[in-house]
Amino acid sequence: MKKVTSILIGAGLRGGYVYSQYALDHSDEFQVVAVAEPDKERRELFAAKHHIPAEMCFESYEELLEKDKMADCAMVCTQDKLHYEPVVMAMEKGYHVLCEKPMSPDKEEIIRMGAMAKKYNRILSVCHVLRYSPFFSKLKELLEEGRIGRLMTIQHMEEVGYWHHAHSFVRGNWRNSEESSPMILQKCCHDMDIMLWLADSRCESISSFGELSYFKEENAPEGAAAYCLDGCPHRDECAFYAPRFYLEHPKAVEDGLVYAVTDPADPSHVLEALKKGPYGRCVFHCDNTVVDHQTVDIKFENQVTASFLMTAFTNQCARRIRLMGTKGELKGDMDAGVIELTDFVSGNQEKIQLHTPAKGHNGSDMSMMRDFVRMIGEGKKGKTDAAVSVESHLMALAAEEARKTEQIIEFRGFCK
């Protein structure tokens, strides 16, 4: 396989620390040759790590994409509302594209991106990384083998984790749907995609209920400071006290969340950044608008029904699923890497223990990058394409419309 080269647009957590890591781990297969990132410190740190010369570092994607095509593909890892223009410009320039999810919070932009990939005959791969996990890949395999007969019902839950929700959806970049995306799109388009993939059918209709119930001003304890380091009297009994999470919780470093606070992640830099930075704010005194719990019910055209639950109020960041068929059922815990299969006729129960790496969506991130690189380098077909990603994104937007209007949304009509 020829070595695949890439440009990176957006060197934040996902672009700078996750997807580009594949180039460091597999330098014989993949190389990042240029970067566009408005934050000077972040841009320079990334360039040094990947040995990118100064003349190949740019403040904006416009500057980079004005240059002649210099690589095989572009990784677009900007904020949600800033995906459309660089994705389209890159495809027009001749690049294949890896686009961070969600594609866009705008329905028309999502549809146009899918259409343009077809028009220009480009690979547009959206980061639906869960399809590449050992866990969901095994579930799909068991379904295709007919191990539980005809699939009838899906029950799926995403446990966001109280600490992850506070970081990303109360204090962080995805806290406000007007600035980024609705929660069901930003966080759960993964789950819409997985249910669509497992059901193996188009969506017919969707309903949804959900609220922002807890992380708001009215629930602030008396005397709670605007910032955790302003001498808040509730620091010892508050699960969301920022210094405790970013300096003590293992997931702060393990999942890379501390690098959103400050790139130099030593305690002195972290504490300084928390004094007046967004990640040091009291969770009851933020400008967040996205829901903290939501349910979605889906009817697929092949009569499979699905129930999905997203909640912030869990200790773990995990996904659990139950697939019920005419001959048996499957129960699974993605984080634990465990699948239990029960056969109705024999009563036999089989436990399947998978190897699931702790990092990167249980190994999904690097598996997706491997697949993307091979799609370009070897011309292989990937597990997902733009057309499928468009549909699962539109399912998420339809669910949000159903939640806001408290109506059942007919999916085909919504997509017009």
Coordinates of C-alpha atoms in Angstrom, one line a residue:
M1 CA 0.0 0.0 0.0
K2 CA 1.3 3.4 -0.9
K3 CA 1.9 5.9 1.9
V4 CA -1.1 8.2 2.4
T5 CA -0.6 11.9 3.1
S6 CA -3.0 14.2 4.7
I7 CA -3.6 17.8 5.7
L8 CA -5.2 18.6 9.1
I9 CA -7.8 21.3 9.5
G10 CA -8.3 21.9 13.3
A11 CA -5.7 20.6 15.7
G12 CA -7.9 20.3 18.8
L13 CA -8.5 17.2 20.8
R14 CA -9.9 14.9 18.1
G15 CA -7.7 16.2 15.3
G16 CA -4.5 17.0 17.1
Y17 CA -4.4 14.2 19.7
V18 CA -6.6 11.3 18.4
Y19 CA -6.9 10.9 14.6
S20 CA -3.4 12.3 13.8
Q21 CA -1.9 9.8 16.3
Y22 CA -2.3 7.2 13.6
A23 CA 0.5 9.0 11.7
L24 CA 2.8 8.8 14.7
D25 CA 2.0 5.1 15.3
H26 CA 2.1 4.1 11.7
S27 CA 4.5 6.5 10.0
D28 CA 5.1 4.0 7.1
E29 CA 1.3 4.2 6.2
F30 CA 0.2 7.8 7.0
Q31 CA 1.8 11.2 7.3
V32 CA 0.3 14.7 8.1
V33 CA 2.1 17.2 5.9
A34 CA 0.3 20.5 6.7
V35 CA -1.9 21.9 9.4
A36 CA -4.4 24.8 9.7
E37 CA -5.1 25.9 13.3
P38 CA -6.0 29.4 14.6
D39 CA -4.5 28.8 18.0
K40 CA -0.7 29.6 17.7
E41 CA 0.5 27.6 20.6
R42 CA -1.6 24.5 19.6
R43 CA -0.5 24.9 15.9
E44 CA 3.2 25.0 16.9
L45 CA 2.9 22.1 19.3
F46 CA 1.3 20.0 16.6
A47 CA 3.8 21.0 14.0
A48 CA 6.7 20.1 16.2
K49 CA 5.3 16.7 17.0
H50 CA 4.7 15.9 13.3
H51 CA 7.9 17.6 12.0
I52 CA 5.8 20.0 9.8
P53 CA 7.9 23.0 8.5
A54 CA 6.7 26.5 9.2
E55 CA 5.7 27.2 5.6
M56 CA 3.2 24.3 5.9
C57 CA 1.5 25.8 9.0
F58 CA -1.5 28.1 8.5
E59 CA -3.9 30.0 10.7
S60 CA -7.0 29.3 8.7
Y61 CA -8.3 26.6 6.4
E62 CA -8.9 29.2 3.7
E63 CA -5.1 29.9 3.5
L64 CA -4.3 26.2 3.4
L65 CA -6.9 25.3 0.8
E66 CA -6.0 28.1 -1.5
K67 CA -2.7 26.3 -2.0
D68 CA -2.3 23.7 -4.7
K69 CA -3.4 20.2 -3.6
M70 CA -0.5 18.8 -1.5
A71 CA -1.8 15.6 -0.1
D72 CA -4.2 12.7 -0.7
C73 CA -6.8 13.6 1.9
A74 CA -7.9 16.2 4.4
M75 CA -9.0 15.6 8.0
V76 CA -11.6 18.3 9.0
C77 CA -11.8 18.5 12.8
T78 CA -13.1 22.0 13.4
Q79 CA -16.1 22.8 15.5
D80 CA -19.5 21.5 14.4
K81 CA -20.7 24.6 12.6
L82 CA -17.3 25.0 10.8
H83 CA -17.3 21.6 9.0
Y84 CA -19.3 22.4 5.8
E85 CA -17.0 25.0 4.1
P86 CA -13.7 23.3 4.6
V87 CA -15.2 19.9 3.6
V88 CA -16.7 21.3 0.4
M89 CA -13.5 23.3 -0.4
A90 CA -11.3 20.2 0.1
M91 CA -13.5 18.0 -2.1
E92 CA -13.5 20.6 -4.8
K93 CA -9.7 20.8 -4.6
G94 CA -9.4 17.1 -5.1
Y95 CA -8.9 15.8 -1.5
H96 CA -10.7 12.8 0.0
V97 CA -12.1 13.9 3.4
L98 CA -12.3 12.5 6.9
C99 CA -14.9 14.7 8.7
E100 CA -15.4 14.7 12.4
K101 CA -18.9 14.1 13.5
P102 CA -21.4 15.6 13.3
M103 CA -21.2 16.6 9.7
S104 CA -23.1 19.8 10.4
P105 CA -26.1 20.9 12.6
D106 CA -27.8 22.2 9.5
K107 CA -30.0 19.7 7.6
E108 CA -29.4 21.3 4.2
E109 CA -25.7 21.3 4.6
I110 CA -25.6 17.6 5.6
I111 CA -27.6 16.7 2.5
R112 CA -25.4 18.9 0.2
M113 CA -22.2 17.4 1.7
G114 CA -23.4 13.9 0.8
A115 CA -24.4 15.0 -2.7
M116 CA -21.1 16.7 -3.4
A117 CA -19.1 13.6 -2.4
K118 CA -21.0 11.7 -5.0
K119 CA -20.6 14.5 -7.6
Y120 CA -16.9 14.8 -7.2
N121 CA -16.4 11.0 -6.6
R122 CA -14.6 11.6 -3.4
I123 CA -14.4 9.5 -0.2
L124 CA -16.2 11.4 2.5
S125 CA -15.8 9.4 5.6
V126 CA -17.6 10.6 8.7
C127 CA -16.1 9.6 12.1
H128 CA -18.8 7.1 13.1
V129 CA -16.1 5.2 15.0
L130 CA -18.4 2.8 16.8
R131 CA -18.9 0.7 13.6
Y132 CA -15.2 -0.2 14.0
S133 CA -15.3 -1.3 17.6
P134 CA -14.8 -5.0 18.3
F135 CA -18.0 -4.8 20.3
F136 CA -20.5 -3.5 17.7
S137 CA -18.7 -5.4 14.9
K138 CA -19.3 -8.7 16.8
L139 CA -23.0 -7.8 17.4
K140 CA -23.4 -7.2 13.7
E141 CA -21.7 -10.5 12.9
L142 CA -24.0 -12.4 15.3
L143 CA -27.1 -10.8 13.7
E144 CA -26.0 -11.6 10.2
E145 CA -25.4 -15.2 11.2
G146 CA -29.0 -15.4 12.4
R147 CA -28.0 -16.3 15.9
I148 CA -31.2 -14.7 17.3
G149 CA -33.4 -15.1 14.3
R150 CA -35.1 -12.0 13.0
L151 CA -34.3 -8.9 14.9
M152 CA -37.4 -7.3 16.3
T153 CA -36.4 -4.9 19.1
I154 CA -33.4 -2.7 20.1
Q155 CA -32.9 -1.2 23.5
H156 CA -29.9 1.0 23.7
M157 CA -28.5 3.3 26.4
E158 CA -25.7 5.8 26.3
E159 CA -24.3 6.6 29.8
V160 CA -22.6 9.9 29.2
G161 CA -21.0 10.0 32.7
Y162 CA -21.5 12.9 35.1
W163 CA -17.9 14.1 34.7
H164 CA -17.9 13.9 30.9
H165 CA -21.2 15.7 30.6
A166 CA -19.9 18.5 32.9
H167 CA -16.8 18.8 30.8
S168 CA -18.2 18.8 27.3
F169 CA -21.9 19.7 27.6
V170 CA -22.0 22.1 30.5
R171 CA -18.7 23.9 30.5
G172 CA -17.3 22.9 27.2
N173 CA -17.5 23.5 23.4
W174 CA -20.8 21.6 23.0
R175 CA -22.8 23.1 25.9
N176 CA -24.9 25.5 23.8
S177 CA -26.9 24.2 20.9
E178 CA -27.0 27.6 19.2
E179 CA -23.2 27.6 19.1
S180 CA -22.6 24.0 18.3
S181 CA -25.3 21.2 17.9
P182 CA -28.2 19.6 19.8
M183 CA -27.0 16.9 22.3
I184 CA -28.8 14.2 20.3
L185 CA -26.8 15.1 17.2
Q186 CA -23.4 15.9 18.7
K187 CA -23.1 13.1 21.2
C188 CA -25.6 10.6 19.9
C189 CA -25.3 10.6 16.1
H190 CA -22.9 7.7 16.9
D191 CA -25.9 5.8 18.4
M192 CA -28.3 6.7 15.7
D193 CA -25.8 5.4 13.2
I194 CA -25.3 2.1 15.2
M195 CA -29.1 1.5 15.5
L196 CA -29.5 2.2 11.8
W197 CA -26.7 -0.2 11.0
L198 CA -27.9 -3.0 13.3
A199 CA -31.6 -2.6 12.2
D200 CA -30.4 -2.8 8.5
S201 CA -33.4 -0.7 7.4
R202 CA -34.4 2.9 6.7
C203 CA -36.0 4.9 9.5
E204 CA -39.8 5.3 9.2
S205 CA -40.8 7.5 12.2
I206 CA -39.3 9.0 15.4
S207 CA -40.6 10.4 18.7
S208 CA -38.5 11.9 21.6
F209 CA -38.7 13.5 25.0
G210 CA -35.9 15.2 27.0
E211 CA -35.0 18.2 29.0
L212 CA -32.2 20.3 30.6
S213 CA -33.3 19.6 34.2
Y214 CA -30.4 19.8 36.5
F215 CA -27.5 21.9 35.3
K216 CA -29.1 25.4 35.6
E217 CA -29.1 28.4 37.9
E218 CA -32.1 27.4 39.9
N219 CA -30.4 24.3 41.2
A220 CA -27.2 26.1 42.4
P221 CA -26.6 25.6 46.1
E222 CA -26.8 28.8 48.2
G223 CA -23.6 30.8 47.9
A224 CA -22.2 28.8 45.0
A225 CA -19.4 30.8 43.4
A226 CA -19.3 31.5 39.7
Y227 CA -15.9 29.7 39.5
C228 CA -14.9 26.8 41.5
L229 CA -11.6 28.5 42.6
D230 CA -13.5 31.6 43.9
G231 CA -13.7 30.0 47.3
C232 CA -16.9 28.0 46.8
P233 CA -18.2 26.7 50.2
H234 CA -19.6 23.6 48.5
R235 CA -16.3 22.3 47.1
D236 CA -16.0 19.2 49.4
E237 CA -19.5 17.9 48.6
C238 CA -19.7 18.8 45.0
A239 CA -19.1 16.1 42.4
F240 CA -18.4 18.7 39.8
Y241 CA -15.6 20.6 41.6
A242 CA -13.3 21.3 38.6
P243 CA -9.8 21.1 40.3
R244 CA -10.7 17.7 41.7
F245 CA -11.7 16.3 38.3
Y246 CA -8.9 17.8 36.2
L247 CA -6.1 17.1 38.7
E248 CA -7.3 13.8 40.2
H249 CA -9.8 11.9 38.1
P250 CA -8.0 9.3 35.8
K251 CA -10.2 10.0 32.9
A252 CA -9.1 13.6 32.7
V253 CA -5.7 12.5 31.3
E254 CA -6.8 9.1 29.9
D255 CA -9.5 10.6 27.7
G256 CA -7.5 13.7 27.0
L257 CA -10.0 16.1 28.5
V258 CA -7.4 18.0 30.4
Y259 CA -5.9 19.1 27.1
A260 CA -9.0 21.1 26.4
V261 CA -8.3 23.1 29.5
T262 CA -4.6 23.8 28.7
D263 CA -2.1 22.1 26.4
P264 CA 0.7 22.1 29.0
A265 CA -1.2 19.9 31.5
D266 CA 0.9 20.2 34.6
P267 CA -0.9 21.2 37.8
S268 CA 0.2 24.8 37.8
H269 CA -1.0 25.5 34.2
V270 CA -4.3 23.6 34.9
L271 CA -5.0 25.6 38.1
E272 CA -4.3 28.9 36.3
A273 CA -6.6 28.0 33.4
L274 CA -9.4 27.0 35.8
K275 CA -9.4 30.4 37.6
K276 CA -11.2 32.2 34.9
G277 CA -11.4 29.8 32.0
P278 CA -14.6 28.1 30.9
Y279 CA -13.7 24.7 32.4
G280 CA -13.4 26.3 35.9
R281 CA -17.0 27.5 36.0
C282 CA -19.6 26.3 38.4
V283 CA -21.8 23.8 36.5
F284 CA -24.9 25.8 37.7
H285 CA -23.6 29.1 36.4
C286 CA -22.8 28.3 32.8
D287 CA -24.5 29.3 29.5
N288 CA -25.4 25.7 28.6
T289 CA -28.6 24.9 26.8
V290 CA -28.4 21.2 25.7
V291 CA -30.4 18.5 27.4
D292 CA -29.0 16.4 30.2
H293 CA -31.3 13.4 29.6
Q294 CA -33.3 12.3 26.5
T295 CA -35.2 9.3 25.2
V296 CA -35.9 8.5 21.5
D297 CA -38.2 5.8 20.1
I298 CA -37.7 4.7 16.5
K299 CA -39.7 2.6 14.1
F300 CA -37.8 1.3 11.1
E301 CA -39.3 0.4 7.7
N302 CA -38.7 -3.4 8.3
Q303 CA -40.8 -3.2 11.5
V304 CA -37.8 -3.2 13.9
T305 CA -38.5 -0.9 16.8
A306 CA -35.8 0.8 18.9
S307 CA -35.7 2.6 22.2
F308 CA -32.7 4.8 23.0
L309 CA -31.8 6.5 26.3
M310 CA -29.1 9.2 26.8
T311 CA -28.4 10.4 30.4
A312 CA -25.7 12.5 32.1
F313 CA -26.4 11.0 35.5
T314 CA -24.2 7.9 35.5
N315 CA -20.8 7.2 37.0
Q316 CA -19.4 5.5 33.9
C317 CA -19.0 6.7 30.3
A318 CA -20.5 3.6 28.7
R319 CA -22.9 2.1 26.2
R320 CA -25.2 -0.9 26.9
I321 CA -27.5 -2.6 24.4
R322 CA -30.0 -5.4 24.2
L323 CA -31.1 -6.9 20.9
M324 CA -34.2 -9.1 20.9
G325 CA -35.0 -11.5 18.1
T326 CA -37.4 -14.3 17.2
K327 CA -35.0 -17.0 18.3
G328 CA -32.9 -15.4 21.1
E329 CA -31.5 -12.2 22.5
L330 CA -28.2 -10.5 22.9
K331 CA -27.2 -8.3 25.8
G332 CA -24.0 -6.3 25.7
D333 CA -21.8 -3.8 27.6
M334 CA -19.4 -2.1 25.3
D335 CA -17.1 -0.7 28.0
A336 CA -16.7 -4.2 29.6
G337 CA -16.4 -5.9 26.2
V338 CA -19.0 -8.5 27.2
I339 CA -21.8 -10.0 25.0
E340 CA -24.3 -12.5 26.4
L341 CA -26.3 -14.6 23.9
T342 CA -29.4 -16.6 24.9
D343 CA -31.0 -19.2 22.7
F344 CA -34.8 -19.6 23.2
V345 CA -35.0 -23.2 22.1
S346 CA -32.1 -24.8 23.9
G347 CA -32.0 -22.3 26.8
N348 CA -28.3 -22.2 26.3
Q349 CA -26.4 -19.0 27.3
E350 CA -23.1 -18.0 25.8
K351 CA -20.8 -15.4 27.2
I352 CA -18.5 -13.7 24.7
Q353 CA -15.6 -11.7 26.2
L354 CA -13.9 -9.4 23.7
H355 CA -10.6 -7.6 23.8
T356 CA -11.5 -3.9 24.1
P357 CA -8.7 -1.3 24.5
A358 CA -9.5 1.2 27.2
K359 CA -8.7 4.2 25.1
G360 CA -10.2 5.7 21.9
H361 CA -13.8 4.4 22.1
N362 CA -12.5 0.9 23.0
G363 CA -10.1 0.9 20.1
S364 CA -12.6 2.2 17.5
D365 CA -10.7 5.4 16.7
M366 CA -7.6 3.7 15.5
S367 CA -9.6 1.0 13.7
M368 CA -11.5 3.7 11.8
M369 CA -8.3 5.5 10.9
R370 CA -6.8 2.2 9.6
D371 CA -9.9 1.7 7.5
F372 CA -9.8 5.3 6.1
V373 CA -6.1 5.0 5.2
R374 CA -6.8 1.7 3.4
M375 CA -9.7 3.1 1.5
I376 CA -7.4 5.7 0.0
G377 CA -4.2 3.7 -0.2
E378 CA -5.7 0.4 -1.5
G379 CA -9.0 1.5 -2.8
K380 CA -10.9 -0.6 -0.3
K381 CA -14.6 -0.1 0.5
G382 CA -15.1 1.1 4.1
K383 CA -17.7 0.3 6.7
T384 CA -19.6 3.5 6.2
D385 CA -20.0 6.1 3.5
A386 CA -21.5 9.6 3.2
A387 CA -24.9 8.4 2.1
V388 CA -25.4 6.3 5.3
S389 CA -23.9 9.1 7.5
V390 CA -26.4 11.6 6.0
E391 CA -29.3 9.4 7.0
S392 CA -28.2 8.8 10.6
H393 CA -27.5 12.5 11.0
L394 CA -31.0 13.3 9.7
M395 CA -32.4 10.8 12.2
A396 CA -30.7 12.7 15.0
L397 CA -32.1 16.0 13.7
A398 CA -35.6 14.5 13.4
A399 CA -35.4 13.3 17.0
E400 CA -34.6 16.8 18.1
E401 CA -37.5 18.1 16.1
A402 CA -39.7 15.5 17.8
R403 CA -38.5 16.5 21.2
K404 CA -39.1 20.2 20.7
T405 CA -42.5 19.8 19.2
E406 CA -43.6 16.7 21.1
Q407 CA -44.8 15.2 17.9
I408 CA -44.1 12.0 16.0
I409 CA -41.9 12.8 13.0
E410 CA -42.4 10.9 9.7
F411 CA -38.8 10.5 8.5
R412 CA -39.2 10.5 4.8
G413 CA -41.2 13.8 4.9
F414 CA -38.6 15.3 7.2
C415 CA -35.8 14.5 4.8
K416 CA -37.4 16.4 1.9

